[in-house]
mmCIF file with all atom_site columns, C-alpha atoms in Angstrom:
data_model
loop_
_atom_site.group_PDB
_atom_site.id
_atom_site.type_symbol
_atom_site.label_atom_id
_atom_site.label_alt_id
_atom_site.label_comp_id
_atom_site.label_asym_id
_atom_site.label_entity_id
_atom_site.label_seq_id
_atom_site.pdbx_PDB_ins_code
_atom_site.Cartn_x
_atom_site.Cartn_y
_atom_site.Cartn_z
_atom_site.occupancy
_atom_site.B_iso_or_equiv
_atom_site.pdbx_formal_charge
_atom_site.auth_seq_id
_atom_site.auth_comp_id
_atom_site.auth_asym_id
_atom_site.auth_atom_id
_atom_site.pdbx_PDB_model_num
ATOM 1   C CA . GLN A 1 1   ? 0.830   -223.472 -4.928  1.00 58.00 ? 1   GLN A CA 1
ATOM 2   C CA . LYS A 1 2   ? 4.402   -222.310 -3.898  1.00 62.00 ? 2   LYS A CA 1
ATOM 3   C CA . GLU A 1 3   ? 5.427   -226.005 -3.105  1.00 89.00 ? 3   GLU A CA 1
ATOM 4   C CA . VAL A 1 4   ? 8.968   -228.103 -1.441  1.00 94.00 ? 4   VAL A CA 1
ATOM 5   C CA . GLU A 1 5   ? 9.044   -231.546 -2.185  1.00 95.00 ? 5   GLU A CA 1
ATOM 6   C CA . GLN A 1 6   ? 11.220  -234.496 -0.660  1.00 95.00 ? 6   GLN A CA 1
ATOM 7   C CA . ASN A 1 7   ? 10.922  -237.858 -0.193  1.00 92.00 ? 7   ASN A CA 1
ATOM 8   C CA . SER A 1 8   ? 9.313   -238.883 2.757   1.00 90.00 ? 8   SER A CA 1
ATOM 9   C CA . GLY A 1 9   ? 10.997  -241.840 2.973   1.00 89.00 ? 9   GLY A CA 1
ATOM 10  C CA . PRO A 1 10  ? 12.830  -243.406 4.899   1.00 95.00 ? 10  PRO A CA 1
ATOM 11  C CA . LEU A 1 11  ? 15.827  -243.440 3.382   1.00 96.00 ? 11  LEU A CA 1
ATOM 12  C CA . SER A 1 12  ? 18.275  -246.694 5.575   1.00 97.00 ? 12  SER A CA 1
ATOM 13  C CA . VAL A 1 13  ? 22.170  -245.839 4.688   1.00 97.00 ? 13  VAL A CA 1
ATOM 14  C CA . PRO A 1 14  ? 24.792  -247.794 6.597   1.00 98.00 ? 14  PRO A CA 1
ATOM 15  C CA . GLU A 1 15  ? 26.598  -245.914 9.014   1.00 98.00 ? 15  GLU A CA 1
ATOM 16  C CA . GLY A 1 16  ? 29.967  -244.500 7.923   1.00 97.00 ? 16  GLY A CA 1
ATOM 17  C CA . ALA A 1 17  ? 28.286  -244.175 4.046   1.00 97.00 ? 17  ALA A CA 1
ATOM 18  C CA . ILE A 1 18  ? 27.251  -240.791 2.323   1.00 98.00 ? 18  ILE A CA 1
ATOM 19  C CA . ALA A 1 19  ? 23.364  -239.912 2.827   1.00 97.00 ? 19  ALA A CA 1
ATOM 20  C CA . SER A 1 20  ? 22.281  -237.443 0.100   1.00 97.00 ? 20  SER A CA 1
ATOM 21  C CA . LEU A 1 21  ? 18.412  -235.843 0.662   1.00 98.00 ? 21  LEU A CA 1
ATOM 22  C CA . ASN A 1 22  ? 16.811  -234.074 -1.481  1.00 96.00 ? 22  ASN A CA 1
ATOM 23  C CA . CYS A 1 23  ? 14.364  -231.940 -2.613  1.00 96.00 ? 23  CYS A CA 1
ATOM 24  C CA . THR A 1 24  ? 12.404  -229.910 -5.293  1.00 96.00 ? 24  THR A CA 1
ATOM 25  C CA . TYR A 1 25  ? 10.662  -226.096 -5.227  1.00 94.00 ? 25  TYR A CA 1
ATOM 26  C CA . SER A 1 26  ? 7.929   -224.801 -7.060  1.00 92.00 ? 26  SER A CA 1
ATOM 27  C CA . ASP A 1 27  ? 8.389   -221.318 -6.641  1.00 87.00 ? 27  ASP A CA 1
ATOM 28  C CA . ARG A 1 28  ? 11.053  -219.067 -8.980  1.00 86.00 ? 28  ARG A CA 1
ATOM 29  C CA . GLY A 1 29  ? 11.051  -216.528 -6.038  1.00 85.00 ? 29  GLY A CA 1
ATOM 30  C CA . SER A 1 30  ? 12.915  -218.488 -3.302  1.00 86.00 ? 30  SER A CA 1
ATOM 31  C CA . GLN A 1 31  ? 16.316  -216.578 -3.413  1.00 86.00 ? 31  GLN A CA 1
ATOM 32  C CA . SER A 1 32  ? 16.934  -219.073 0.407   1.00 91.00 ? 32  SER A CA 1
ATOM 33  C CA . PHE A 1 33  ? 16.608  -222.463 1.342   1.00 94.00 ? 33  PHE A CA 1
ATOM 34  C CA . PHE A 1 34  ? 17.633  -223.731 4.692   1.00 95.00 ? 34  PHE A CA 1
ATOM 35  C CA . TRP A 1 35  ? 18.340  -227.175 5.762   1.00 97.00 ? 35  TRP A CA 1
ATOM 36  C CA . TYR A 1 36  ? 16.957  -228.299 9.396   1.00 97.00 ? 36  TYR A CA 1
ATOM 37  C CA . ARG A 1 37  ? 16.994  -231.263 11.402  1.00 98.00 ? 37  ARG A CA 1
ATOM 38  C CA . GLN A 1 38  ? 13.802  -232.468 13.941  1.00 97.00 ? 38  GLN A CA 1
ATOM 39  C CA . TYR A 1 39  ? 14.562  -235.696 15.929  1.00 97.00 ? 39  TYR A CA 1
ATOM 40  C CA . SER A 1 40  ? 11.199  -237.451 17.456  1.00 94.00 ? 40  SER A CA 1
ATOM 41  C CA . GLY A 1 41  ? 9.470   -235.255 19.875  1.00 92.00 ? 41  GLY A CA 1
ATOM 42  C CA . LYS A 1 42  ? 11.603  -232.687 19.391  1.00 94.00 ? 42  LYS A CA 1
ATOM 43  C CA . SER A 1 43  ? 11.626  -229.063 17.647  1.00 96.00 ? 43  SER A CA 1
ATOM 44  C CA . PRO A 1 44  ? 13.559  -228.387 14.626  1.00 97.00 ? 44  PRO A CA 1
ATOM 45  C CA . GLU A 1 45  ? 16.913  -227.408 14.918  1.00 96.00 ? 45  GLU A CA 1
ATOM 46  C CA . LEU A 1 46  ? 19.099  -225.577 11.723  1.00 95.00 ? 46  LEU A CA 1
ATOM 47  C CA . ILE A 1 47  ? 21.354  -227.467 9.806   1.00 95.00 ? 47  ILE A CA 1
ATOM 48  C CA . MET A 1 48  ? 22.936  -225.377 6.752   1.00 94.00 ? 48  MET A CA 1
ATOM 49  C CA . SER A 1 49  ? 21.432  -222.462 5.327   1.00 93.00 ? 49  SER A CA 1
ATOM 50  C CA . ILE A 1 50  ? 22.367  -222.028 1.466   1.00 94.00 ? 50  ILE A CA 1
ATOM 51  C CA . TYR A 1 51  ? 21.298  -218.833 -0.711  1.00 91.00 ? 51  TYR A CA 1
ATOM 52  C CA . SER A 1 52  ? 23.832  -219.762 -4.185  1.00 92.00 ? 52  SER A CA 1
ATOM 53  C CA . ASN A 1 53  ? 24.232  -222.249 -6.881  1.00 94.00 ? 53  ASN A CA 1
ATOM 54  C CA . GLY A 1 54  ? 26.735  -224.692 -5.974  1.00 95.00 ? 54  GLY A CA 1
ATOM 55  C CA . ASP A 1 55  ? 27.995  -226.032 -2.862  1.00 96.00 ? 55  ASP A CA 1
ATOM 56  C CA . LYS A 1 56  ? 28.002  -225.280 0.850   1.00 96.00 ? 56  LYS A CA 1
ATOM 57  C CA . GLU A 1 57  ? 29.766  -227.216 3.184   1.00 97.00 ? 57  GLU A CA 1
ATOM 58  C CA . ASP A 1 58  ? 29.848  -227.243 7.095   1.00 96.00 ? 58  ASP A CA 1
ATOM 59  C CA . GLY A 1 59  ? 31.901  -230.012 8.282   1.00 97.00 ? 59  GLY A CA 1
ATOM 60  C CA . ARG A 1 60  ? 30.497  -233.345 7.289   1.00 97.00 ? 60  ARG A CA 1
ATOM 61  C CA . PHE A 1 61  ? 27.417  -231.472 5.591   1.00 98.00 ? 61  PHE A CA 1
ATOM 62  C CA . THR A 1 62  ? 27.186  -230.095 2.378   1.00 98.00 ? 62  THR A CA 1
ATOM 63  C CA . ALA A 1 63  ? 24.083  -228.428 0.549   1.00 97.00 ? 63  ALA A CA 1
ATOM 64  C CA . GLN A 1 64  ? 23.670  -228.499 -2.904  1.00 97.00 ? 64  GLN A CA 1
ATOM 65  C CA . LEU A 1 65  ? 21.875  -225.574 -4.300  1.00 96.00 ? 65  LEU A CA 1
ATOM 66  C CA . ASN A 1 66  ? 20.971  -225.566 -8.376  1.00 96.00 ? 66  ASN A CA 1
ATOM 67  C CA . LYS A 1 67  ? 18.191  -222.418 -9.557  1.00 93.00 ? 67  LYS A CA 1
ATOM 68  C CA . ALA A 1 68  ? 17.648  -223.241 -12.561 1.00 93.00 ? 68  ALA A CA 1
ATOM 69  C CA . SER A 1 69  ? 16.674  -227.213 -12.016 1.00 94.00 ? 69  SER A CA 1
ATOM 70  C CA . GLN A 1 70  ? 14.402  -225.339 -8.575  1.00 95.00 ? 70  GLN A CA 1
ATOM 71  C CA . TYR A 1 71  ? 16.989  -228.546 -6.657  1.00 95.00 ? 71  TYR A CA 1
ATOM 72  C CA . VAL A 1 72  ? 18.628  -228.219 -3.307  1.00 97.00 ? 72  VAL A CA 1
ATOM 73  C CA . SER A 1 73  ? 20.213  -231.297 -1.551  1.00 97.00 ? 73  SER A CA 1
ATOM 74  C CA . LEU A 1 74  ? 22.027  -231.904 1.146   1.00 98.00 ? 74  LEU A CA 1
ATOM 75  C CA . LEU A 1 75  ? 24.714  -234.238 1.777   1.00 98.00 ? 75  LEU A CA 1
ATOM 76  C CA . ILE A 1 76  ? 25.491  -236.186 5.169   1.00 98.00 ? 76  ILE A CA 1
ATOM 77  C CA . ARG A 1 77  ? 29.226  -237.579 5.190   1.00 98.00 ? 77  ARG A CA 1
ATOM 78  C CA . ASP A 1 78  ? 30.524  -240.152 8.000   1.00 98.00 ? 78  ASP A CA 1
ATOM 79  C CA . SER A 1 79  ? 26.037  -241.010 8.502   1.00 98.00 ? 79  SER A CA 1
ATOM 80  C CA . GLN A 1 80  ? 26.856  -242.430 11.973  1.00 97.00 ? 80  GLN A CA 1
ATOM 81  C CA . PRO A 1 81  ? 23.394  -243.559 14.281  1.00 97.00 ? 81  PRO A CA 1
ATOM 82  C CA . SER A 1 82  ? 22.994  -239.872 16.007  1.00 97.00 ? 82  SER A CA 1
ATOM 83  C CA . ASP A 1 83  ? 22.141  -238.636 13.050  1.00 98.00 ? 83  ASP A CA 1
ATOM 84  C CA . SER A 1 84  ? 19.241  -240.570 12.350  1.00 98.00 ? 84  SER A CA 1
ATOM 85  C CA . ALA A 1 85  ? 16.105  -238.554 12.285  1.00 98.00 ? 85  ALA A CA 1
ATOM 86  C CA . THR A 1 86  ? 13.575  -236.190 9.802   1.00 97.00 ? 86  THR A CA 1
ATOM 87  C CA . TYR A 1 87  ? 15.821  -233.684 7.365   1.00 98.00 ? 87  TYR A CA 1
ATOM 88  C CA . LEU A 1 88  ? 13.591  -230.818 6.565   1.00 97.00 ? 88  LEU A CA 1
ATOM 89  C CA . CYS A 1 89  ? 13.960  -228.137 3.379   1.00 97.00 ? 89  CYS A CA 1
ATOM 90  C CA . ALA A 1 90  ? 12.416  -224.944 3.117   1.00 95.00 ? 90  ALA A CA 1
ATOM 91  C CA . GLY A 1 91  ? 12.662  -221.999 0.753   1.00 93.00 ? 91  GLY A CA 1
ATOM 92  C CA . ALA A 1 92  ? 12.070  -218.447 1.876   1.00 90.00 ? 92  ALA A CA 1
ATOM 93  C CA . PRO A 1 93  ? 11.930  -215.062 -0.581  1.00 81.00 ? 93  PRO A CA 1
ATOM 94  C CA . HIS A 1 94  ? 14.925  -212.975 -0.379  1.00 67.00 ? 94  HIS A CA 1
ATOM 95  C CA . ALA A 1 95  ? 13.424  -211.122 2.526   1.00 63.00 ? 95  ALA A CA 1
ATOM 96  C CA . GLY A 1 96  ? 11.694  -211.857 5.156   1.00 67.00 ? 96  GLY A CA 1
ATOM 97  C CA . ASN A 1 97  ? 10.413  -215.239 6.944   1.00 79.00 ? 97  ASN A CA 1
ATOM 98  C CA . MET A 1 98  ? 7.641   -216.802 5.553   1.00 88.00 ? 98  MET A CA 1
ATOM 99  C CA . LEU A 1 99  ? 9.227   -220.162 4.889   1.00 92.00 ? 99  LEU A CA 1
ATOM 100 C CA . THR A 1 100 ? 7.758   -223.501 3.234   1.00 93.00 ? 100 THR A CA 1
ATOM 101 C CA . PHE A 1 101 ? 8.612   -226.172 3.891   1.00 95.00 ? 101 PHE A CA 1
ATOM 102 C CA . GLY A 1 102 ? 8.422   -229.649 2.325   1.00 96.00 ? 102 GLY A CA 1
ATOM 103 C CA . GLY A 1 103 ? 6.962   -232.512 4.119   1.00 95.00 ? 103 GLY A CA 1
ATOM 104 C CA . GLY A 1 104 ? 10.742  -233.801 5.352   1.00 96.00 ? 104 GLY A CA 1
ATOM 105 C CA . THR A 1 105 ? 12.671  -237.350 4.550   1.00 97.00 ? 105 THR A CA 1
ATOM 106 C CA . ARG A 1 106 ? 13.420  -239.239 7.647   1.00 97.00 ? 106 ARG A CA 1
ATOM 107 C CA . LEU A 1 107 ? 16.573  -240.692 7.404   1.00 98.00 ? 107 LEU A CA 1
ATOM 108 C CA . MET A 1 108 ? 17.702  -243.415 9.900   1.00 98.00 ? 108 MET A CA 1
ATOM 109 C CA . VAL A 1 109 ? 21.518  -244.860 9.725   1.00 97.00 ? 109 VAL A CA 1
ATOM 110 C CA . LYS A 1 110 ? 21.703  -248.671 11.696  1.00 96.00 ? 110 LYS A CA 1
ATOM 111 C CA . PRO A 1 111 ? 25.302  -249.035 13.161  1.00 94.00 ? 111 PRO A CA 1
ATOM 112 C CA . LYS B 2 1   ? 22.562  -217.542 26.038  1.00 65.00 ? 1   LYS B CA 1
ATOM 113 C CA . ALA B 2 2   ? 18.684  -218.665 26.462  1.00 79.00 ? 2   ALA B CA 1
ATOM 114 C CA . GLY B 2 3   ? 16.647  -219.631 23.580  1.00 93.00 ? 3   GLY B CA 1
ATOM 115 C CA . VAL B 2 4   ? 13.488  -219.854 22.454  1.00 97.00 ? 4   VAL B CA 1
ATOM 116 C CA . THR B 2 5   ? 10.894  -220.720 25.231  1.00 97.00 ? 5   THR B CA 1
ATOM 117 C CA . GLN B 2 6   ? 6.849   -221.160 24.768  1.00 98.00 ? 6   GLN B CA 1
ATOM 118 C CA . THR B 2 7   ? 4.114   -220.909 27.571  1.00 97.00 ? 7   THR B CA 1
ATOM 119 C CA . PRO B 2 8   ? 2.314   -223.735 27.850  1.00 98.00 ? 8   PRO B CA 1
ATOM 120 C CA . ARG B 2 9   ? 3.950   -226.744 26.391  1.00 97.00 ? 9   ARG B CA 1
ATOM 121 C CA . TYR B 2 10  ? 1.074   -228.614 26.091  1.00 97.00 ? 10  TYR B CA 1
ATOM 122 C CA . LEU B 2 11  ? -2.667  -228.336 26.359  1.00 97.00 ? 11  LEU B CA 1
ATOM 123 C CA . ILE B 2 12  ? -5.793  -229.578 26.582  1.00 98.00 ? 12  ILE B CA 1
ATOM 124 C CA . LYS B 2 13  ? -9.350  -227.005 25.536  1.00 98.00 ? 13  LYS B CA 1
ATOM 125 C CA . THR B 2 14  ? -12.438 -228.129 23.695  1.00 98.00 ? 14  THR B CA 1
ATOM 126 C CA . ARG B 2 15  ? -14.048 -227.106 20.576  1.00 98.00 ? 15  ARG B CA 1
ATOM 127 C CA . GLY B 2 16  ? -15.377 -224.197 21.025  1.00 98.00 ? 16  GLY B CA 1
ATOM 128 C CA . GLN B 2 17  ? -13.248 -222.036 23.018  1.00 98.00 ? 17  GLN B CA 1
ATOM 129 C CA . GLN B 2 18  ? -10.162 -219.590 22.432  1.00 98.00 ? 18  GLN B CA 1
ATOM 130 C CA . VAL B 2 19  ? -6.063  -220.408 23.517  1.00 98.00 ? 19  VAL B CA 1
ATOM 131 C CA . THR B 2 20  ? -3.404  -217.834 23.471  1.00 98.00 ? 20  THR B CA 1
ATOM 132 C CA . LEU B 2 21  ? 0.169   -219.064 23.242  1.00 98.00 ? 21  LEU B CA 1
ATOM 133 C CA . SER B 2 22  ? 3.178   -217.298 23.521  1.00 98.00 ? 22  SER B CA 1
ATOM 134 C CA . CYS B 2 23  ? 6.397   -216.313 23.046  1.00 98.00 ? 23  CYS B CA 1
ATOM 135 C CA . SER B 2 24  ? 10.179  -215.354 24.512  1.00 97.00 ? 24  SER B CA 1
ATOM 136 C CA . PRO B 2 25  ? 12.612  -215.448 21.513  1.00 96.00 ? 25  PRO B CA 1
ATOM 137 C CA . ILE B 2 26  ? 15.959  -214.841 21.747  1.00 95.00 ? 26  ILE B CA 1
ATOM 138 C CA . SER B 2 27  ? 17.201  -211.636 23.150  1.00 94.00 ? 27  SER B CA 1
ATOM 139 C CA . GLY B 2 28  ? 18.322  -209.437 20.113  1.00 91.00 ? 28  GLY B CA 1
ATOM 140 C CA . HIS B 2 29  ? 15.968  -211.151 17.564  1.00 92.00 ? 29  HIS B CA 1
ATOM 141 C CA . ARG B 2 30  ? 13.525  -208.796 16.728  1.00 90.00 ? 30  ARG B CA 1
ATOM 142 C CA . SER B 2 31  ? 11.483  -210.883 13.753  1.00 92.00 ? 31  SER B CA 1
ATOM 143 C CA . VAL B 2 32  ? 9.423   -213.609 15.162  1.00 95.00 ? 32  VAL B CA 1
ATOM 144 C CA . SER B 2 33  ? 7.464   -216.661 13.408  1.00 96.00 ? 33  SER B CA 1
ATOM 145 C CA . TRP B 2 34  ? 5.036   -218.162 14.203  1.00 97.00 ? 34  TRP B CA 1
ATOM 146 C CA . TYR B 2 35  ? 4.323   -222.242 12.500  1.00 97.00 ? 35  TYR B CA 1
ATOM 147 C CA . GLN B 2 36  ? 2.411   -224.969 12.986  1.00 98.00 ? 36  GLN B CA 1
ATOM 148 C CA . GLN B 2 37  ? 3.325   -228.798 12.645  1.00 97.00 ? 37  GLN B CA 1
ATOM 149 C CA . THR B 2 38  ? 0.847   -231.406 11.822  1.00 96.00 ? 38  THR B CA 1
ATOM 150 C CA . PRO B 2 39  ? 0.872   -235.479 11.083  1.00 92.00 ? 39  PRO B CA 1
ATOM 151 C CA . GLY B 2 40  ? -0.981  -234.032 7.979   1.00 89.00 ? 40  GLY B CA 1
ATOM 152 C CA . GLN B 2 41  ? 0.182   -231.158 6.989   1.00 92.00 ? 41  GLN B CA 1
ATOM 153 C CA . GLY B 2 42  ? 3.858   -230.424 7.522   1.00 93.00 ? 42  GLY B CA 1
ATOM 154 C CA . LEU B 2 43  ? 4.937   -227.384 8.878   1.00 96.00 ? 43  LEU B CA 1
ATOM 155 C CA . GLN B 2 44  ? 2.725   -224.599 8.017   1.00 96.00 ? 44  GLN B CA 1
ATOM 156 C CA . PHE B 2 45  ? 4.114   -220.720 8.258   1.00 95.00 ? 45  PHE B CA 1
ATOM 157 C CA . LEU B 2 46  ? 1.143   -218.758 9.953   1.00 97.00 ? 46  LEU B CA 1
ATOM 158 C CA . PHE B 2 47  ? 2.573   -214.968 10.410  1.00 94.00 ? 47  PHE B CA 1
ATOM 159 C CA . GLU B 2 48  ? 5.816   -212.954 11.212  1.00 93.00 ? 48  GLU B CA 1
ATOM 160 C CA . TYR B 2 49  ? 5.880   -210.283 13.644  1.00 94.00 ? 49  TYR B CA 1
ATOM 161 C CA . PHE B 2 50  ? 8.955   -207.749 13.045  1.00 92.00 ? 50  PHE B CA 1
ATOM 162 C CA . SER B 2 51  ? 8.963   -205.233 15.070  1.00 90.00 ? 51  SER B CA 1
ATOM 163 C CA . GLU B 2 52  ? 6.060   -205.098 17.037  1.00 93.00 ? 52  GLU B CA 1
ATOM 164 C CA . THR B 2 53  ? 4.611   -205.428 12.867  1.00 93.00 ? 53  THR B CA 1
ATOM 165 C CA . GLN B 2 54  ? 2.722   -208.239 11.303  1.00 93.00 ? 54  GLN B CA 1
ATOM 166 C CA . ARG B 2 55  ? 5.452   -208.547 8.162   1.00 90.00 ? 55  ARG B CA 1
ATOM 167 C CA . ASN B 2 56  ? 4.051   -212.053 6.537   1.00 89.00 ? 56  ASN B CA 1
ATOM 168 C CA . LYS B 2 57  ? 1.145   -213.434 6.935   1.00 93.00 ? 57  LYS B CA 1
ATOM 169 C CA . GLY B 2 58  ? -0.217  -217.257 5.926   1.00 93.00 ? 58  GLY B CA 1
ATOM 170 C CA . ASN B 2 59  ? -3.489  -219.431 4.230   1.00 93.00 ? 59  ASN B CA 1
ATOM 171 C CA . PHE B 2 60  ? -4.736  -219.575 7.620   1.00 96.00 ? 60  PHE B CA 1
ATOM 172 C CA . PRO B 2 61  ? -8.640  -218.473 8.452   1.00 97.00 ? 61  PRO B CA 1
ATOM 173 C CA . GLY B 2 62  ? -8.781  -215.099 11.289  1.00 96.00 ? 62  GLY B CA 1
ATOM 174 C CA . ARG B 2 63  ? -9.418  -217.425 13.984  1.00 97.00 ? 63  ARG B CA 1
ATOM 175 C CA . PHE B 2 64  ? -5.286  -217.262 14.071  1.00 98.00 ? 64  PHE B CA 1
ATOM 176 C CA . SER B 2 65  ? -3.931  -214.357 14.745  1.00 97.00 ? 65  SER B CA 1
ATOM 177 C CA . GLY B 2 66  ? -0.410  -212.531 16.808  1.00 97.00 ? 66  GLY B CA 1
ATOM 178 C CA . ARG B 2 67  ? 0.910   -209.961 18.580  1.00 97.00 ? 67  ARG B CA 1
ATOM 179 C CA . GLN B 2 68  ? 4.508   -208.950 19.000  1.00 96.00 ? 68  GLN B CA 1
ATOM 180 C CA . PHE B 2 69  ? 5.338   -206.743 21.964  1.00 96.00 ? 69  PHE B CA 1
ATOM 181 C CA . SER B 2 70  ? 7.759   -203.748 21.875  1.00 94.00 ? 70  SER B CA 1
ATOM 182 C CA . ASN B 2 71  ? 10.331  -206.305 24.220  1.00 93.00 ? 71  ASN B CA 1
ATOM 183 C CA . SER B 2 72  ? 9.809   -209.077 20.945  1.00 94.00 ? 72  SER B CA 1
ATOM 184 C CA . ARG B 2 73  ? 7.841   -211.068 23.213  1.00 96.00 ? 73  ARG B CA 1
ATOM 185 C CA . SER B 2 74  ? 4.680   -212.328 21.035  1.00 97.00 ? 74  SER B CA 1
ATOM 186 C CA . GLU B 2 75  ? 1.785   -214.028 21.741  1.00 98.00 ? 75  GLU B CA 1
ATOM 187 C CA . MET B 2 76  ? -0.837  -216.221 19.158  1.00 98.00 ? 76  MET B CA 1
ATOM 188 C CA . ASN B 2 77  ? -3.881  -216.680 19.346  1.00 98.00 ? 77  ASN B CA 1
ATOM 189 C CA . VAL B 2 78  ? -6.541  -218.674 18.153  1.00 98.00 ? 78  VAL B CA 1
ATOM 190 C CA . SER B 2 79  ? -10.133 -218.300 18.933  1.00 96.00 ? 79  SER B CA 1
ATOM 191 C CA . THR B 2 80  ? -13.742 -220.936 18.446  1.00 97.00 ? 80  THR B CA 1
ATOM 192 C CA . LEU B 2 81  ? -11.139 -223.864 18.451  1.00 98.00 ? 81  LEU B CA 1
ATOM 193 C CA . GLU B 2 82  ? -12.436 -226.890 16.167  1.00 97.00 ? 82  GLU B CA 1
ATOM 194 C CA . LEU B 2 83  ? -11.006 -230.015 16.261  1.00 97.00 ? 83  LEU B CA 1
ATOM 195 C CA . GLY B 2 84  ? -8.126  -229.192 13.516  1.00 96.00 ? 84  GLY B CA 1
ATOM 196 C CA . ASP B 2 85  ? -6.408  -227.289 15.085  1.00 97.00 ? 85  ASP B CA 1
ATOM 197 C CA . SER B 2 86  ? -4.979  -230.275 16.950  1.00 98.00 ? 86  SER B CA 1
ATOM 198 C CA . ALA B 2 87  ? -1.761  -229.394 16.597  1.00 97.00 ? 87  ALA B CA 1
ATOM 199 C CA . LEU B 2 88  ? 1.756   -228.462 17.508  1.00 97.00 ? 88  LEU B CA 1
ATOM 200 C CA . TYR B 2 89  ? 2.704   -224.661 17.747  1.00 98.00 ? 89  TYR B CA 1
ATOM 201 C CA . LEU B 2 90  ? 6.365   -223.206 17.352  1.00 98.00 ? 90  LEU B CA 1
ATOM 202 C CA . CYS B 2 91  ? 7.659   -220.356 17.769  1.00 98.00 ? 91  CYS B CA 1
ATOM 203 C CA . ALA B 2 92  ? 10.970  -219.434 16.105  1.00 96.00 ? 92  ALA B CA 1
ATOM 204 C CA . SER B 2 93  ? 12.804  -216.550 16.093  1.00 95.00 ? 93  SER B CA 1
ATOM 205 C CA . SER B 2 94  ? 15.552  -214.717 13.827  1.00 92.00 ? 94  SER B CA 1
ATOM 206 C CA . LEU B 2 95  ? 18.398  -212.196 13.578  1.00 85.00 ? 95  LEU B CA 1
ATOM 207 C CA . ASN B 2 96  ? 18.702  -212.878 9.593   1.00 67.00 ? 96  ASN B CA 1
ATOM 208 C CA . GLY B 2 97  ? 16.536  -214.011 7.627   1.00 70.00 ? 97  GLY B CA 1
ATOM 209 C CA . GLY B 2 98  ? 15.079  -217.439 7.254   1.00 74.00 ? 98  GLY B CA 1
ATOM 210 C CA . GLU B 2 99  ? 18.189  -218.014 10.351  1.00 89.00 ? 99  GLU B CA 1
ATOM 211 C CA . LEU B 2 100 ? 15.206  -219.637 12.893  1.00 93.00 ? 100 LEU B CA 1
ATOM 212 C CA . PHE B 2 101 ? 15.871  -221.118 16.124  1.00 95.00 ? 101 PHE B CA 1
ATOM 213 C CA . PHE B 2 102 ? 12.840  -222.960 16.899  1.00 97.00 ? 102 PHE B CA 1
ATOM 214 C CA . GLY B 2 103 ? 10.965  -223.263 20.739  1.00 97.00 ? 103 GLY B CA 1
ATOM 215 C CA . GLU B 2 104 ? 10.043  -226.565 22.062  1.00 97.00 ? 104 GLU B CA 1
ATOM 216 C CA . GLY B 2 105 ? 6.434   -225.877 20.828  1.00 97.00 ? 105 GLY B CA 1
ATOM 217 C CA . SER B 2 106 ? 3.247   -225.317 22.216  1.00 98.00 ? 106 SER B CA 1
ATOM 218 C CA . ARG B 2 107 ? 1.220   -228.821 21.615  1.00 97.00 ? 107 ARG B CA 1
ATOM 219 C CA . LEU B 2 108 ? -2.344  -228.518 21.339  1.00 98.00 ? 108 LEU B CA 1
ATOM 220 C CA . THR B 2 109 ? -4.966  -230.970 21.615  1.00 98.00 ? 109 THR B CA 1
ATOM 221 C CA . VAL B 2 110 ? -8.744  -229.844 21.050  1.00 98.00 ? 110 VAL B CA 1
ATOM 222 C CA . LEU B 2 111 ? -11.758 -232.462 21.977  1.00 97.00 ? 111 LEU B CA 1
#
């Protein structure tokens, strides 16, 4: 079974802190990784994509990928209450859009 | 630019009936994927269509089917509905692999 695992949370952080979200995957054939944010009652929206080992930064968000350890993470700096949502990690093979999603981590940012 | 449009947004069916859901992708996106989201199983891949051809298929029974038209619009059909088919069905379109843009979803309730 190809799986993507996430801690369901909730992960609670104070406003202004760094939120660290983690994800592990079992399929070594996965080449591309994605973080989606889903607000309650809404559909997922893409935050970051990462394809190679290392860090990728976009504004307050940094995605990290370690293929040897089969580990993906998302750091959110200066967390805001508006960041409170469920964060979904997903992996995909090289071609196509057959994403395997983790169960999501619920993040709560307290003012 | 218009986003992904799904219809209907909500529907209620009874066991044994069939349902057809529709999705219009973002203009220029030729890949359309379908996902099922439930509280217990999370987001699960159903199938992906690209240029009217099914490119990938998830682990769902044959009661779940889909198609894509020449204008990239897609439909999915579920026949002989079961209670367990109650879910949010999400359509996503993509230009680049894995970077999915989701519609608001069609929430199906099976009674």
